[in-house]
XYZ file of C-alpha atoms in Angstrom:
664
model
C 15.788 21.588 17.962
C 16.040 22.166 14.225
C 17.950 18.880 13.872
C 15.081 16.940 15.413
C 12.532 18.664 13.186
C 14.633 17.783 10.136
C 14.656 14.110 11.169
C 10.860 14.154 11.002
C 10.359 16.345 7.922
C 13.073 15.145 5.520
C 11.417 11.736 4.835
C 8.126 13.534 4.117
C 9.921 15.864 1.700
C 11.531 12.837 0.054
C 8.147 11.100 -0.358
C 6.400 14.179 -1.764
C 9.197 15.063 -4.175
C 9.584 11.566 -5.588
C 5.835 10.979 -5.701
C 4.814 14.229 -7.394
C 7.841 14.937 -9.567
C 9.053 11.398 -10.266
C 8.003 11.540 -13.910
C 10.149 14.632 -14.389
C 13.274 13.594 -12.474
C 13.109 9.995 -13.720
C 14.210 6.721 -12.164
C 17.797 7.769 -11.541
C 16.850 11.163 -10.139
C 14.270 9.734 -7.722
C 16.622 7.030 -6.414
C 19.467 9.514 -5.886
C 17.161 12.075 -4.259
C 15.382 9.711 -1.870
C 18.513 7.751 -0.940
C 20.398 10.980 -0.210
C 17.614 12.510 1.886
C 17.005 9.371 3.945
C 20.781 8.986 4.319
C 20.930 12.524 5.769
C 18.084 11.611 8.125
C 19.990 8.543 9.285
C 23.130 10.610 9.901
C 21.145 13.118 11.963
C 19.643 10.250 13.988
C 23.088 8.908 14.847
C 24.211 12.423 15.822
C 21.170 12.723 18.093
C 22.036 9.334 19.639
C 25.604 10.511 20.270
C 24.327 13.721 21.862
C 21.935 11.732 24.001
C 24.752 9.542 25.308
C 26.591 12.707 26.361
C 23.530 14.365 27.868
C 20.651 11.902 28.438
C 17.856 14.430 28.880
C 14.538 14.077 27.044
C 13.600 16.777 24.559
C 9.995 17.910 24.027
C 9.006 20.101 21.082
C 5.543 21.676 21.007
C 4.457 22.402 17.448
C 0.820 23.534 17.551
C -2.539 23.002 19.217
C -4.580 20.596 17.142
C -7.871 19.784 18.882
C -9.616 21.760 21.636
C -13.063 20.373 22.376
C -14.310 20.451 25.947
C -11.797 18.660 28.093
C -10.112 17.115 25.059
C -6.951 19.017 24.161
C -4.588 17.452 21.650
C -1.289 19.097 20.870
C 0.993 18.134 18.023
C 4.370 17.709 19.570
C 7.514 15.636 19.404
C 9.070 13.659 22.212
C 12.692 12.552 22.047
C 13.584 10.296 24.955
C 15.689 7.128 25.094
C 13.091 4.868 23.474
C 12.474 7.376 20.663
C 16.158 7.966 19.931
C 16.880 4.220 19.733
C 13.915 3.610 17.432
C 14.828 6.576 15.233
C 18.376 5.298 14.828
C 17.150 1.846 13.834
C 14.362 3.005 11.506
C 16.367 5.603 9.613
C 19.508 3.434 9.340
C 17.718 0.423 7.911
C 15.549 2.638 5.702
C 18.600 4.426 4.260
C 20.276 1.119 3.399
C 17.027 -0.250 1.911
C 16.683 2.881 -0.270
C 20.224 2.437 -1.572
C 19.663 -1.295 -2.113
C 16.405 -0.640 -3.974
C 18.093 1.682 -6.458
C 19.779 -1.373 -7.989
C 17.270 -4.098 -7.091
C 14.343 -2.237 -8.680
C 16.313 -0.969 -11.688
C 14.289 -1.254 -14.865
C 10.915 -1.164 -13.146
C 8.785 1.555 -14.780
C 7.391 2.667 -11.415
C 10.590 3.171 -9.419
C 9.734 6.796 -8.418
C 6.445 5.631 -6.935
C 8.221 2.802 -5.104
C 10.820 5.139 -3.611
C 8.071 7.546 -2.606
C 6.224 4.780 -0.760
C 9.430 3.744 1.059
C 10.052 7.325 2.210
C 6.418 7.744 3.262
C 6.666 4.485 5.204
C 9.710 5.857 7.019
C 7.938 9.160 7.732
C 4.901 7.540 9.353
C 7.115 5.270 11.456
C 8.984 8.354 12.673
C 5.641 10.017 13.502
C 4.727 6.921 15.511
C 7.911 6.788 17.589
C 8.199 10.560 18.184
C 4.569 11.036 19.295
C 3.980 12.551 22.706
C 0.344 11.454 22.941
C -1.727 8.412 22.072
C -3.705 10.048 19.254
C -0.597 11.201 17.420
C 0.847 7.725 17.891
C -2.329 6.315 16.364
C -1.886 8.532 13.281
C 1.564 7.050 12.717
C 0.154 3.613 13.531
C -2.484 3.870 10.779
C -0.079 5.532 8.361
C 2.322 2.610 8.683
C -0.562 0.227 7.958
C -1.542 2.206 4.859
C 2.019 2.227 3.504
C 2.375 -1.506 4.117
C -0.717 -2.050 1.958
C 0.712 0.133 -0.819
C 4.099 -1.601 -0.756
C 2.860 -5.194 -0.479
C 0.526 -4.454 -3.379
C 3.166 -2.568 -5.363
C 3.063 -5.154 -8.162
C -0.704 -4.821 -8.263
C -1.097 -6.849 -11.451
C -0.355 -9.965 -9.392
C -3.515 -11.497 -7.947
C -1.638 -12.899 -4.969
C -0.173 -9.465 -4.191
C -3.713 -8.037 -4.119
C -4.888 -10.782 -1.782
C -1.888 -10.447 0.529
C -2.217 -6.672 0.802
C -5.942 -6.870 1.572
C -5.288 -9.636 4.116
C -2.634 -7.551 5.857
C -4.976 -4.561 5.991
C -7.981 -6.521 7.336
C -6.037 -8.487 9.965
C -4.385 -5.308 11.210
C -7.804 -3.648 11.463
C -8.654 -6.204 14.158
C -5.675 -5.039 16.189
C -6.518 -1.403 15.477
C -9.904 -1.875 17.132
C -8.081 -2.772 20.335
C -5.867 0.320 20.177
C -8.859 2.554 19.404
C -10.849 1.241 22.367
C -7.785 1.628 24.604
C -7.439 5.280 23.561
C -11.143 5.926 24.248
C -10.872 4.300 27.673
C -7.742 6.276 28.549
C -9.415 9.568 27.656
C -12.573 8.757 29.626
C -10.552 7.884 32.722
C -7.769 10.459 32.597
C -9.290 13.289 30.556
C -6.114 13.468 28.509
C -4.143 11.502 25.923
C -0.705 12.993 26.631
C 1.835 10.422 27.752
C 3.169 12.621 30.550
C -0.285 13.287 32.010
C -1.603 9.744 31.712
C 1.517 8.069 33.082
C 1.680 10.495 36.013
C -1.884 9.604 37.058
C -1.639 5.832 36.616
C -0.948 5.078 40.273
C -4.187 6.762 41.326
C -6.204 4.226 39.347
C -4.316 1.075 40.263
C -7.342 -0.121 42.295
C -10.015 1.212 39.925
C -12.625 -1.184 38.526
C -15.272 -0.939 35.816
C -18.645 -2.632 36.354
C -19.800 -4.239 33.111
C -22.869 -6.524 33.124
C -22.333 -7.257 36.808
C -18.699 -8.134 36.125
C -15.990 -6.190 37.911
C -13.073 -5.542 35.526
C -9.761 -4.027 36.617
C -9.470 -0.876 34.522
C -5.718 -0.902 33.883
C -5.864 -4.606 33.028
C -8.578 -3.849 30.473
C -6.495 -1.060 28.892
C -3.421 -3.304 28.840
C -5.291 -6.149 27.130
C -6.664 -3.737 24.519
C -3.156 -2.416 23.853
C -1.945 -6.014 23.644
C -4.564 -6.775 20.967
C -3.130 -3.923 18.922
C 0.387 -5.242 19.422
C -0.695 -8.770 18.469
C -2.055 -7.476 15.161
C 0.862 -5.214 14.290
C 3.651 -7.464 15.532
C 2.085 -10.644 14.109
C 1.674 -12.565 17.351
C -0.212 -15.839 17.665
C -3.755 -15.446 16.401
C -3.214 -12.427 14.143
C 0.044 -13.598 12.578
C -1.374 -14.883 9.315
C -0.735 -11.681 7.351
C 3.021 -11.599 7.896
C 4.193 -14.524 5.686
C 1.828 -13.446 2.909
C 3.397 -9.988 2.978
C 6.360 -11.573 1.178
C 4.517 -10.913 -2.087
C 5.933 -7.418 -2.063
C 9.433 -6.641 -3.397
C 12.253 -7.913 -1.175
C 13.350 -4.420 0.001
C 9.795 -3.986 1.311
C 10.084 -7.246 3.241
C 13.329 -6.034 4.788
C 11.830 -2.695 5.823
C 8.597 -4.186 7.214
C 10.308 -6.992 9.146
C 13.383 -5.166 10.384
C 12.537 -1.594 11.294
C 8.928 -0.629 10.663
C 5.440 -2.114 10.957
C 6.122 -5.248 13.013
C 8.248 -3.377 15.537
C 5.407 -0.910 16.145
C 3.486 -3.366 18.339
C 6.485 -4.054 20.575
C 7.196 -0.311 20.726
C 3.621 0.292 21.907
C 4.082 -2.177 24.768
C 7.407 -0.638 25.779
C 6.001 2.901 25.624
C 3.019 1.823 27.740
C 5.176 0.266 30.473
C 3.659 2.472 33.247
C 0.206 1.073 32.408
C 1.338 -2.557 32.071
C 3.215 -2.524 35.381
C -0.008 -1.957 37.307
C -1.770 -4.794 35.477
C -0.046 -8.026 36.623
C -2.659 -10.299 35.060
C -2.159 -8.607 31.699
C 1.604 -9.162 32.019
C 0.982 -12.894 32.450
C -1.123 -12.951 29.277
C 1.614 -11.066 27.410
C 4.215 -13.616 28.524
C 2.093 -16.560 27.386
C 1.239 -15.024 24.004
C 4.869 -14.127 23.302
C 6.252 -17.526 24.325
C 3.684 -19.446 22.286
C 4.420 -17.253 19.261
C 8.171 -17.836 19.559
C 7.729 -21.609 19.481
C 4.812 -21.713 17.053
C 6.529 -19.659 14.344
C 9.791 -21.586 14.769
C 8.039 -24.917 14.148
C 6.503 -23.632 10.912
C 9.856 -22.284 9.740
C 11.235 -25.849 9.886
C 9.271 -26.984 6.807
C 9.019 -23.842 4.657
C 10.665 -23.963 1.226
C 10.338 -20.320 0.180
C 13.539 -18.551 1.241
C 11.702 -15.354 2.180
C 8.998 -17.169 4.157
C 11.602 -18.963 6.262
C 13.038 -15.584 7.228
C 9.510 -14.190 7.717
C 8.625 -16.872 10.263
C 11.918 -16.228 12.011
C 10.763 -12.603 12.378
C 7.511 -13.774 13.904
C 9.425 -16.001 16.318
C 11.863 -13.266 17.380
C 8.992 -10.859 17.954
C 7.639 -13.461 20.367
C 10.868 -13.134 22.394
C 10.436 -9.355 22.526
C 6.804 -9.595 23.591
C 7.314 -12.051 26.432
C 10.303 -10.006 27.589
C 7.861 -7.088 27.972
C 5.536 -9.382 29.912
C 8.412 -10.122 32.300
C 8.969 -6.346 32.786
C 12.279 -6.568 30.914
C 11.452 -3.651 28.614
C 15.035 -2.544 28.126
C 16.109 -6.034 27.052
C 13.112 -6.249 24.729
C 14.102 -2.951 23.106
C 17.707 -4.164 22.932
C 16.622 -7.295 21.053
C 14.383 -5.194 18.804
C 17.357 -2.943 18.017
C 19.726 -5.852 17.336
C 17.134 -7.838 15.417
C 16.536 -4.966 13.021
C 20.087 -5.109 11.694
C 20.566 -8.857 11.259
C 17.038 -9.360 9.958
C 17.550 -6.634 7.325
C 20.809 -8.397 6.438
C 19.013 -11.724 5.966
C 16.252 -10.299 3.799
C 18.565 -8.232 1.611
C 20.893 -11.234 1.209
C 17.879 -13.322 0.183
C 17.034 -10.551 -2.288
C 20.536 -10.804 -3.744
C 20.012 -14.562 -4.239
C 16.603 -14.034 -5.850
C 18.040 -11.286 -8.061
C 20.890 -13.525 -9.194
C 18.649 -16.567 -9.837
C 16.012 -14.933 -12.058
C 13.460 -14.399 -9.259
C 13.557 -17.990 -8.020
C 12.610 -18.223 -4.309
C 12.135 -21.971 -3.785
C 15.194 -23.304 -1.936
C 14.645 -26.744 -3.474
C 15.377 -25.192 -6.884
C 18.563 -23.479 -5.768
C 21.747 -24.956 -4.313
C 25.456 -24.780 -5.114
C 25.563 -20.965 -4.990
C 28.515 -20.804 -2.601
C 30.876 -20.791 -5.587
C 29.102 -18.141 -7.659
C 27.847 -16.000 -4.722
C 30.551 -16.249 -2.025
C 30.008 -12.715 -0.712
C 26.244 -13.195 -0.419
C 26.849 -16.545 1.311
C 29.144 -14.861 3.830
C 26.542 -12.199 4.535
C 23.766 -14.761 4.917
C 25.981 -16.821 7.232
C 26.682 -13.840 9.488
C 22.981 -12.948 9.621
C 21.969 -16.546 10.382
C 24.580 -16.924 13.136
C 23.436 -13.671 14.711
C 19.808 -14.808 14.464
C 20.492 -18.111 16.228
C 22.388 -16.280 18.982
C 25.910 -17.499 18.210
C 28.259 -16.364 20.994
C 29.507 -12.805 20.811
C 27.538 -11.821 17.738
C 24.839 -9.146 18.000
C 21.880 -11.464 18.508
C 23.626 -13.348 21.317
C 23.689 -10.480 23.798
C 19.962 -9.696 23.730
C 18.533 -13.182 23.095
C 20.674 -14.748 25.793
C 19.692 -11.985 28.239
C 15.969 -12.557 27.591
C 16.254 -16.296 28.282
C 18.448 -15.766 31.353
C 16.076 -13.247 32.849
C 13.065 -15.430 32.125
C 14.674 -18.298 34.051
C 15.671 -15.994 36.926
C 12.135 -14.697 37.383
C 11.112 -17.920 39.180
C 7.411 -17.774 38.308
C 5.286 -20.304 36.464
C 4.798 -18.094 33.401
C 8.481 -17.102 33.257
C 9.624 -20.730 33.346
C 7.037 -21.541 30.702
C 8.460 -18.767 28.496
C 12.045 -19.821 29.201
C 11.646 -23.418 28.084
C 9.538 -22.552 25.036
C 12.067 -19.873 24.106
C 14.956 -22.320 24.535
C 13.226 -24.911 22.365
C 12.480 -22.201 19.789
C 16.210 -21.368 19.767
C 16.945 -24.970 18.723
C 14.398 -24.800 15.896
C 15.714 -21.392 14.820
C 19.225 -22.742 14.417
C 17.889 -25.777 12.545
C 15.923 -23.866 9.894
C 18.640 -21.214 9.569
C 21.263 -23.788 8.619
C 18.714 -25.669 6.534
C 18.286 -22.466 4.534
C 22.055 -22.045 4.169
C 22.578 -25.650 3.130
C 19.754 -25.884 0.579
C 20.565 -22.490 -0.955
C 24.355 -22.473 -1.041
C 25.943 -25.846 -0.189
C 23.786 -28.643 -1.629
C 23.996 -29.748 -5.231
C 22.348 -27.311 -7.574
C 18.796 -28.010 -8.710
C 18.491 -24.765 -10.607
C 18.170 -24.297 -14.314
C 21.656 -24.616 -15.756
C 21.312 -21.484 -17.859
C 20.302 -19.462 -14.817
C 22.917 -21.105 -12.574
C 25.779 -20.409 -14.989
C 24.812 -16.766 -15.318
C 24.428 -16.168 -11.566
C 26.789 -13.529 -10.207
C 27.231 -11.178 -7.277
C 25.202 -8.004 -7.114
C 26.627 -4.583 -7.811
C 27.943 -2.055 -5.319
C 24.550 -0.514 -4.456
C 23.251 -3.887 -3.297
C 26.483 -5.194 -1.782
C 27.400 -2.118 0.278
C 24.235 -2.230 2.450
C 24.899 -5.926 3.081
C 28.431 -5.144 4.253
C 27.269 -2.370 6.622
C 24.523 -4.576 8.058
C 27.000 -7.444 8.491
C 29.305 -5.171 10.513
C 26.308 -4.143 12.647
C 25.248 -7.794 13.055
C 28.682 -8.548 14.522
C 29.448 -5.511 16.716
C 26.244 -3.569 17.546
C 25.223 -5.908 20.351
C 28.631 -5.716 22.052
C 28.857 -1.922 21.723
C 25.417 -1.206 23.195
C 24.995 -3.991 25.770
C 26.190 -1.943 28.734
C 23.876 0.935 27.886
C 20.816 -1.297 27.565
C 21.334 -3.885 30.277
C 24.432 -2.834 32.192
C 24.256 -2.839 35.992
C 23.511 0.675 37.176
C 22.893 2.003 33.664
C 20.851 5.210 33.664
C 20.471 5.232 29.906
C 16.684 4.890 29.932
C 16.020 7.421 32.684
C 12.269 7.878 33.130
C 11.295 6.623 29.661
C 10.632 3.135 31.077
C 8.818 2.506 34.335
C 9.253 -0.730 36.296
C 7.755 -1.449 39.691
C 10.403 -2.151 42.337
C 8.910 -5.619 42.854
C 9.629 -6.444 39.188
C 13.056 -4.820 38.993
C 15.207 -7.370 40.816
C 15.552 -9.844 37.955
C 18.908 -8.530 36.742
C 20.706 -9.412 39.966
C 19.080 -12.841 40.138
C 20.052 -13.582 36.539
C 23.715 -13.240 37.428
C 23.507 -16.138 39.857
C 21.645 -18.769 37.849
C 23.625 -21.996 37.155
C 26.277 -21.724 34.466
C 24.738 -24.642 32.593
C 21.425 -22.750 32.291
C 23.290 -19.727 30.958
C 24.826 -21.784 28.165
C 21.839 -24.046 27.501
C 20.349 -21.847 24.708
C 23.750 -21.731 22.994
C 24.111 -25.522 23.312
C 20.630 -26.000 21.848
C 21.434 -23.628 18.978
C 24.689 -25.396 18.110
C 22.922 -28.749 18.298
C 20.142 -27.538 15.977
C 22.609 -26.160 13.430
C 24.705 -29.349 13.488
C 21.614 -31.528 13.193
C 20.411 -29.601 10.133
C 23.773 -29.970 8.393
C 24.089 -33.688 9.193
C 20.543 -34.576 8.156
C 20.561 -32.680 4.874
C 24.104 -33.684 3.941
C 24.287 -37.346 4.966
C 20.711 -38.555 5.493
C 18.721 -37.089 2.623
C 16.961 -40.376 1.809
C 16.183 -41.067 5.468
C 14.850 -37.528 5.833
C 12.479 -38.072 2.916
C 11.359 -41.366 4.439
C 10.800 -39.583 7.763
C 8.540 -37.029 6.069
C 6.513 -39.846 4.511
C 6.220 -41.809 7.749
C 5.231 -38.747 9.741
C 3.387 -36.936 7.009
C 0.547 -35.964 9.373
C 2.938 -33.855 11.424
C 4.652 -32.564 8.292
C 1.348 -31.552 6.682
C 0.234 -29.974 9.956
C 3.357 -27.796 10.103
C 3.405 -27.107 6.375
C -0.200 -25.906 6.598
C 0.828 -23.507 9.383
C -1.107 -25.311 12.106
C -4.231 -24.925 9.904
C -4.833 -21.391 11.155
C -5.850 -20.170 7.702
C -8.193 -23.157 7.280
C -9.808 -22.500 10.663
C -10.255 -18.796 9.948
C -11.662 -19.484 6.489
C -14.058 -22.158 7.762
C -15.353 -20.462 10.908
C -14.946 -16.742 10.272
C -14.398 -15.779 6.627
C -16.904 -18.095 4.893
C -19.714 -17.579 7.469
C -19.272 -13.820 7.210
C -19.249 -13.945 3.412
C -22.336 -16.160 3.465
C -24.047 -13.774 5.876
C -23.113 -10.848 3.682
C -24.450 -12.558 0.559
C -27.678 -13.925 2.020
C -28.619 -11.176 4.449
C -26.933 -8.019 3.300
C -26.998 -8.586 -0.452
C -30.016 -10.785 -1.181
C -32.390 -9.835 1.653
C -31.516 -6.158 2.139
C -29.759 -4.807 -0.929
C -31.605 -6.814 -3.570
C -34.704 -7.295 -1.383
C -36.109 -4.775 1.049
C -34.092 -1.774 -0.142
C -35.037 -2.449 -3.747
C -38.679 -2.847 -2.704
C -38.806 0.571 -1.099
C -36.133 2.059 -3.339
C -35.895 2.931 -7.031
C -36.963 -0.444 -8.358
C -39.925 -0.747 -5.982
C -41.098 2.812 -6.573
C -40.926 2.470 -10.343
C -42.773 -0.852 -10.182
C -45.493 0.665 -7.952
C -45.943 3.662 -10.227
C -46.159 1.380 -13.244
C -48.825 -0.714 -11.499
C -50.832 2.305 -10.400
C -50.672 3.915 -13.821
C -51.681 0.698 -15.580
C -54.646 0.341 -13.212
C -55.562 4.010 -13.434
C -55.798 4.008 -17.193
C -58.672 1.507 -16.972
C -60.691 4.231 -15.240
C -60.308 6.519 -18.261
C -63.546 5.433 -20.002
C -64.289 8.667 -21.840
C -67.891 8.732 -20.519
C -68.949 12.063 -18.903
C -71.294 10.561 -16.328
C -68.423 8.384 -14.978
C -66.336 11.498 -14.402
C -69.304 13.360 -12.880
C -69.916 10.510 -10.465
C -66.241 10.436 -9.428
C -66.231 14.192 -8.808
C -69.418 13.850 -6.745
C -67.923 11.115 -4.558
C -64.694 13.001 -3.852
C -66.532 16.282 -3.255
C -68.766 14.553 -0.714
C -65.796 13.060 1.109
C -64.085 16.417 1.172
C -67.110 18.319 2.487
C -68.053 15.891 5.256
C -64.684 14.480 6.366
C -61.696 16.415 5.168
C -63.202 19.885 4.992
C -63.869 20.459 8.710
C -60.333 19.418 9.627
C -58.878 21.775 7.073
C -61.255 24.738 7.480
C -58.554 27.426 7.558
C -57.079 26.059 4.347
C -60.522 25.907 2.770
C -61.235 29.543 3.653
C -57.926 30.547 2.160
C -58.644 28.619 -1.044
C -62.127 30.157 -1.362
C -60.675 33.646 -0.850
C -57.982 33.034 -3.484
C -60.563 31.719 -5.947
C -62.760 34.824 -5.298
C -59.812 37.196 -5.808
C -58.690 35.439 -8.965
C -62.249 35.619 -10.257
C -62.480 39.357 -9.644
C -59.126 39.974 -11.298
C -60.008 37.894 -14.328
C -63.420 39.571 -14.698
C -61.834 42.998 -14.547
């Protein structure tokens, strides 16, 4: 029990110590302290995973009673089941390697202690999210992760673009948070509790429950599922609320690795997996989830084809892979989705940290068109990037192959319209993924150098603190998938126990997937190899023709380069109208208009007017004053006096008493 508490508390201790005492312990002290503490947390997570393999029984730790108000009772507790243990292992492992990597990457920055504190705090809130045993506690971690992402994206706050990107990430995620908030409210109203165990145990009793809203009958569990999906769309950057993710690249590269590999974007998928008992009784919501995930996988892959920023290419690959995880959840393949999430975390962290090594060596240059020829000066980084790219495209027997191939096989074996839709979009996305992955490798490492000669000549491999995490992640990108495949998707595996619920009608896909045609099994691999070969051939032998192609089909190229014009659409139809409304209605009409009229400005203006008018009455003539007194006395006697007789009597008595006292 103490081990599990330490896993939660050590990152918080690391964040507090580095944040409050960073100026005293200095850059070196903060990096050593935080890296060591998060490393210990990672070690404890792996020990807990080992123990769980030996004895797969969930562990529940009650800490204290938090809220008791009527029927609402919220306890702070920790839940360690299969899903939690897997997520903890991923989060703490990647975070530990990112901390170590950052100690060299961020060297010389005057605010390193603050940066390390933010990283540890990010890890802490993600751990709170995955260990929660109720929806409200999960929401605390959910919001904490969003806050830390804002702080880290905006770490170099003197950059205007970093400010904009951080604010954009915060606002877009608030849209998703509305969905999660409404889902939590609905769950409490229906079940009278927010505890996972209570809610999930009562789900079956409400499978036929409907809510009447404006004469519309809405299936309750479908409504909750859609609201949870909105939250997942925002957090995991699915189609519609994806625009914040590429802009998040403005933060330091270690931040990009942590956000895209282990924290933040994985939270949405985790929410869907955790809520599997709710989703299973909402078949229409599952269809929507499949469609959203499949469209995201293809959409993001098409944009990645034309990106020139090395980090943005990898960012769109994250968005695309998250689409695979989401539509796997929609097909009730939660274990495979979690498997891909687990595998993806390692090779995606490898890709981002390798990109960081390139940027570090090339004087912060991120445009692939201004790189090239680095295979000679950065052979180790090239090898790491190659391993990560091969794993990303699902090259046979690397980590990404086992989970990505399983998702596509199971989608084909489902034999429904939405599953076939997801299968073919996912297969096409696999081709595009391989294409832009090898395009990145070729333009960065193999093509002739377009970099500044002074920078190119001085480029060299990173030191041990940056290279060691790459090596560990490369090993994981090769072997993790093979080592864990039987536990996640093996026939008869009891690894997940009761942590994932699947209706019997949705649980027969595994058997069917074993009997699909061999050609369909290998089709994603064939598409990936074709995409990689096509990228190499085009960029090596047909450079001029490729340029001509871009010019002849510039409409398509501009469309993809502008990210399907999502930002333009949002700015034109949402952002600008809202800003205009805020300026014209809120600012001009209310703030500078009505509120000022009845507020300080209006009151002062009225008093000034009254005083300027009143002074004209001050004539200095006694008969004017006598006449005024006569008029007001008459009004008082005949109109006001009778209504206020008790007050009048009191005033007369007081005047009489005061007169007697003064005369005495």
